[in-house]
Amino acid sequence: MIEIFLLMLAGAIGGWLMRRMGFSAKVFTHMTPTICILLFLMGLTVGSDPEIITNLSSLGLEGAILAVAGVLGSAIAAWFVAKWLDNKKPKE
Amino acid sequence: MKISFFTIGSFILGCLLGYAGLIPDGVNLTRITLYVLFVLIVQVGINIGSDSRMAAMIRTMSPKLLLVPLATVVGTFSLSAIAAALFIHRWGIWDCLAASSGFAYYSLSSIMIAEMKEPELGAALAAELGTVALLANVLREVITIGGAPLLKKWFGIYAPICAGGATTMDSTLPSISMACGQGVVFISILHGFLMDLSVPFFVTLFCSL
């Protein structure tokens, strides 16, 4: 986990230096292609694992139900938190 | 929407090519994936560093934002328990909550569940429950990466963070910062860190019930 922090710190220092020196950091910050490559690689890992693929039909539905429930449940709770924090903000 | 289509499409394409056996021998996917993740993290760092509003954002951060990880825990367990009671009859509710306790941290949670449930369920069933946990948490991560813009649109700025669970300090961080802006990067990292720590605790708790 420490390498994640160090890489982000290095990137942040690089970005800060670029801003200070007047360079645009835009060319480095287009993340969609990188995200697509990451998900493609994750897909390759899942697709090529015979254990996951064999069990996919019987266990996939249960996993999908729990995944959707987890995402939806936490998103609904997040909506309440956002509303609450918004109401706590001093009105202008 | 276009971005979600491309990201989810990339995952499906990867699954199909992996299934078709098109990966050359000797390719270490885990290592390559890790390096791509590192590239993403550096990009997130550059985004933060080059954003002139960042210092002001850090100054205005409030302890109330700790409510965000709390929302993740409460929301995940509440709806998972309801879904388990309604739709999943093969496993008990505690088993399903153990699977949900991965908060998208699929590697650790699935291994822990398969190990800890073995004395009670036997090796085969415990491995099946571990696989359910693996799939649930992989899907949670994929839904968050691909669906972050929609989650933000429908449920507000903290929804992609809560959906990302324990992964919001690494793999889902780039999509979250893209969907919600640089302002949420710090709460996203803090959230991921706290949720990461909670995974072994909740998995152990629900496996023992």
Tab-separated table of C-alpha atoms in Angstrom, chain A residues 1 3-5 7-19 25 27-32 34-49 51-53 55-56 58-82 84-85 88, chain B residues 3 6-7 10-11 13-15 17-19 23 29 32-33 36 38-50 52 64-65 67 71-72 75-76 79-80 83 87-88 90-91 96 99-100 128 131-132 134-136 139-142 145 151 155 158-159 162-163 169-170 173-175 177-178 189 196:
chain	number	residue	atom	x	y	z
A	1	MET	CA	0.000	0.000	0.000
A	3	GLU	CA	3.891	2.326	-3.020
A	4	ILE	CA	0.419	3.699	-3.860
A	5	PHE	CA	1.016	6.675	-1.566
A	7	LEU	CA	3.441	7.114	-6.537
A	8	MET	CA	0.589	9.514	-5.869
A	9	LEU	CA	2.940	11.833	-3.985
A	10	ALA	CA	5.428	11.707	-6.872
A	11	GLY	CA	2.619	12.489	-9.330
A	12	ALA	CA	1.348	15.324	-7.129
A	13	ILE	CA	4.837	16.863	-6.852
A	14	GLY	CA	5.251	16.477	-10.634
A	15	GLY	CA	1.873	18.113	-11.253
A	16	TRP	CA	2.668	20.934	-8.810
A	17	LEU	CA	6.044	21.552	-10.492
A	18	MET	CA	4.382	21.598	-13.928
A	19	ARG	CA	1.853	24.157	-12.689
A	25	ALA	CA	-0.466	18.813	-17.135
A	27	VAL	CA	-1.724	15.511	-21.547
A	28	PHE	CA	-0.902	13.315	-18.527
A	29	THR	CA	-4.326	13.434	-16.942
A	30	HIS	CA	-6.547	11.743	-19.544
A	31	MET	CA	-7.471	8.704	-17.496
A	32	THR	CA	-10.195	7.010	-19.581
A	34	THR	CA	-5.826	3.851	-18.784
A	35	ILE	CA	-9.045	2.796	-17.008
A	36	CYS	CA	-10.142	0.880	-20.138
A	37	ILE	CA	-6.799	-0.963	-20.272
A	38	LEU	CA	-7.076	-1.800	-16.547
A	39	LEU	CA	-10.590	-3.220	-16.942
A	40	PHE	CA	-9.584	-5.123	-20.078
A	41	LEU	CA	-6.759	-6.765	-18.096
A	42	MET	CA	-9.142	-7.555	-15.213
A	43	GLY	CA	-11.488	-9.151	-17.750
A	44	LEU	CA	-8.622	-11.244	-19.160
A	45	THR	CA	-7.853	-12.501	-15.628
A	46	VAL	CA	-11.492	-13.420	-14.936
A	47	GLY	CA	-12.111	-14.934	-18.394
A	48	SER	CA	-8.996	-17.091	-18.339
A	49	ASP	CA	-9.611	-18.573	-14.862
A	51	GLU	CA	-12.522	-22.151	-11.848
A	52	ILE	CA	-14.412	-18.865	-12.050
A	53	ILE	CA	-15.837	-19.655	-15.506
A	55	ASN	CA	-18.835	-21.795	-11.453
A	56	LEU	CA	-20.044	-18.654	-13.162
A	58	SER	CA	-24.446	-21.241	-10.618
A	59	LEU	CA	-22.622	-18.739	-8.427
A	60	GLY	CA	-22.649	-15.683	-10.671
A	61	LEU	CA	-26.266	-14.788	-9.984
A	62	GLU	CA	-25.766	-14.856	-6.203
A	63	GLY	CA	-22.615	-12.740	-6.572
A	64	ALA	CA	-24.422	-10.301	-8.862
A	65	ILE	CA	-27.339	-9.935	-6.405
A	66	LEU	CA	-24.925	-9.166	-3.544
A	67	ALA	CA	-22.868	-6.786	-5.719
A	68	VAL	CA	-25.937	-4.808	-6.814
A	69	ALA	CA	-27.316	-4.802	-3.245
A	70	GLY	CA	-23.967	-3.546	-1.887
A	71	VAL	CA	-23.621	-0.788	-4.508
A	72	LEU	CA	-27.267	0.288	-4.293
A	73	GLY	CA	-27.427	0.136	-0.483
A	74	SER	CA	-24.287	2.200	-0.017
A	75	ALA	CA	-25.328	4.642	-2.767
A	76	ILE	CA	-28.689	5.235	-1.042
A	77	ALA	CA	-26.920	5.744	2.317
A	78	ALA	CA	-24.476	8.116	0.548
A	79	TRP	CA	-27.447	10.112	-0.756
A	80	PHE	CA	-28.682	10.610	2.834
A	81	VAL	CA	-25.207	11.675	3.986
A	82	ALA	CA	-24.900	14.167	1.097
A	84	TRP	CA	-27.489	15.835	5.653
A	85	LEU	CA	-24.116	17.506	5.050
A	88	LYS	CA	-25.620	21.514	7.756
B	3	ILE	CA	-17.244	6.584	-20.963
B	6	PHE	CA	-16.190	2.005	-23.154
B	7	THR	CA	-15.020	0.942	-19.689
B	10	SER	CA	-13.307	-3.187	-22.204
B	11	PHE	CA	-14.001	-5.535	-19.291
B	13	LEU	CA	-13.941	-7.824	-24.256
B	14	GLY	CA	-11.195	-8.883	-21.823
B	15	CYS	CA	-13.439	-11.643	-20.402
B	17	LEU	CA	-10.589	-12.945	-25.052
B	18	GLY	CA	-9.464	-14.536	-21.763
B	19	TYR	CA	-12.132	-17.217	-22.111
B	23	ILE	CA	-3.437	-14.840	-23.685
B	29	LEU	CA	-1.435	-10.568	-15.986
B	32	ILE	CA	0.876	-6.026	-15.834
B	33	THR	CA	-2.413	-5.029	-14.167
B	36	VAL	CA	-1.227	-0.129	-15.239
B	38	PHE	CA	0.472	2.418	-10.873
B	39	VAL	CA	0.238	4.547	-14.041
B	40	LEU	CA	-3.321	5.485	-13.066
B	41	ILE	CA	-2.256	6.417	-9.543
B	42	VAL	CA	0.507	8.678	-10.895
B	43	GLN	CA	-2.083	10.303	-13.183
B	44	VAL	CA	-4.348	10.910	-10.190
B	45	GLY	CA	-1.352	12.456	-8.374
B	46	ILE	CA	-0.578	14.776	-11.321
B	47	ASN	CA	-4.244	15.787	-11.372
B	48	ILE	CA	-4.096	16.674	-7.685
B	49	GLY	CA	-0.759	18.489	-7.902
B	50	SER	CA	-1.684	20.528	-10.957
B	52	SER	CA	-4.659	25.093	-7.969
B	64	LYS	CA	-18.207	15.002	9.409
B	65	LEU	CA	-16.913	13.342	6.251
B	67	LEU	CA	-20.001	9.707	7.889
B	71	ALA	CA	-22.808	5.100	5.145
B	72	THR	CA	-20.910	2.445	3.173
B	75	GLY	CA	-25.969	0.781	3.388
B	76	THR	CA	-24.097	-2.310	2.223
B	79	LEU	CA	-29.594	-3.923	1.512
B	80	SER	CA	-27.439	-7.087	1.322
B	83	ALA	CA	-31.518	-9.115	-0.815
B	87	PHE	CA	-33.443	-13.895	-3.259
B	88	ILE	CA	-30.661	-16.119	-1.910
B	90	ARG	CA	-28.883	-21.492	-0.514
B	91	TRP	CA	-26.836	-19.492	1.985
B	96	CYS	CA	-24.144	-13.451	2.514
B	99	ALA	CA	-19.435	-12.137	1.260
B	100	SER	CA	-20.572	-8.484	1.230
B	128	GLU	CA	-18.240	-22.038	-3.333
B	131	THR	CA	-16.318	-17.832	-5.117
B	132	VAL	CA	-19.643	-16.026	-4.501
B	134	LEU	CA	-15.069	-13.173	-5.217
B	135	LEU	CA	-17.693	-12.571	-7.918
B	136	ALA	CA	-19.760	-10.194	-5.753
B	139	LEU	CA	-18.572	-7.045	-9.822
B	140	ARG	CA	-18.845	-4.328	-7.177
B	141	GLU	CA	-15.489	-2.955	-8.296
B	142	VAL	CA	-16.410	-3.162	-11.986
B	145	ILE	CA	-15.412	1.893	-12.147
B	151	LEU	CA	-23.976	6.818	-9.418
B	155	PHE	CA	-27.284	9.450	-5.723
B	158	TYR	CA	-20.470	10.475	-2.251
B	159	ALA	CA	-22.247	7.564	-3.972
B	162	CYS	CA	-19.465	4.406	-0.951
B	163	ALA	CA	-20.013	2.006	-3.869
B	169	MET	CA	-7.786	4.524	-2.460
B	170	ASP	CA	-6.474	2.568	-5.449
B	173	LEU	CA	-9.943	6.188	-7.335
B	174	PRO	CA	-9.311	7.354	-10.924
B	175	SER	CA	-12.947	6.796	-11.989
B	177	SER	CA	-12.030	11.503	-9.275
B	178	MET	CA	-13.110	11.681	-12.923
B	189	ILE	CA	-8.433	7.851	0.023
B	196	ASP	CA	-9.566	-1.712	3.915
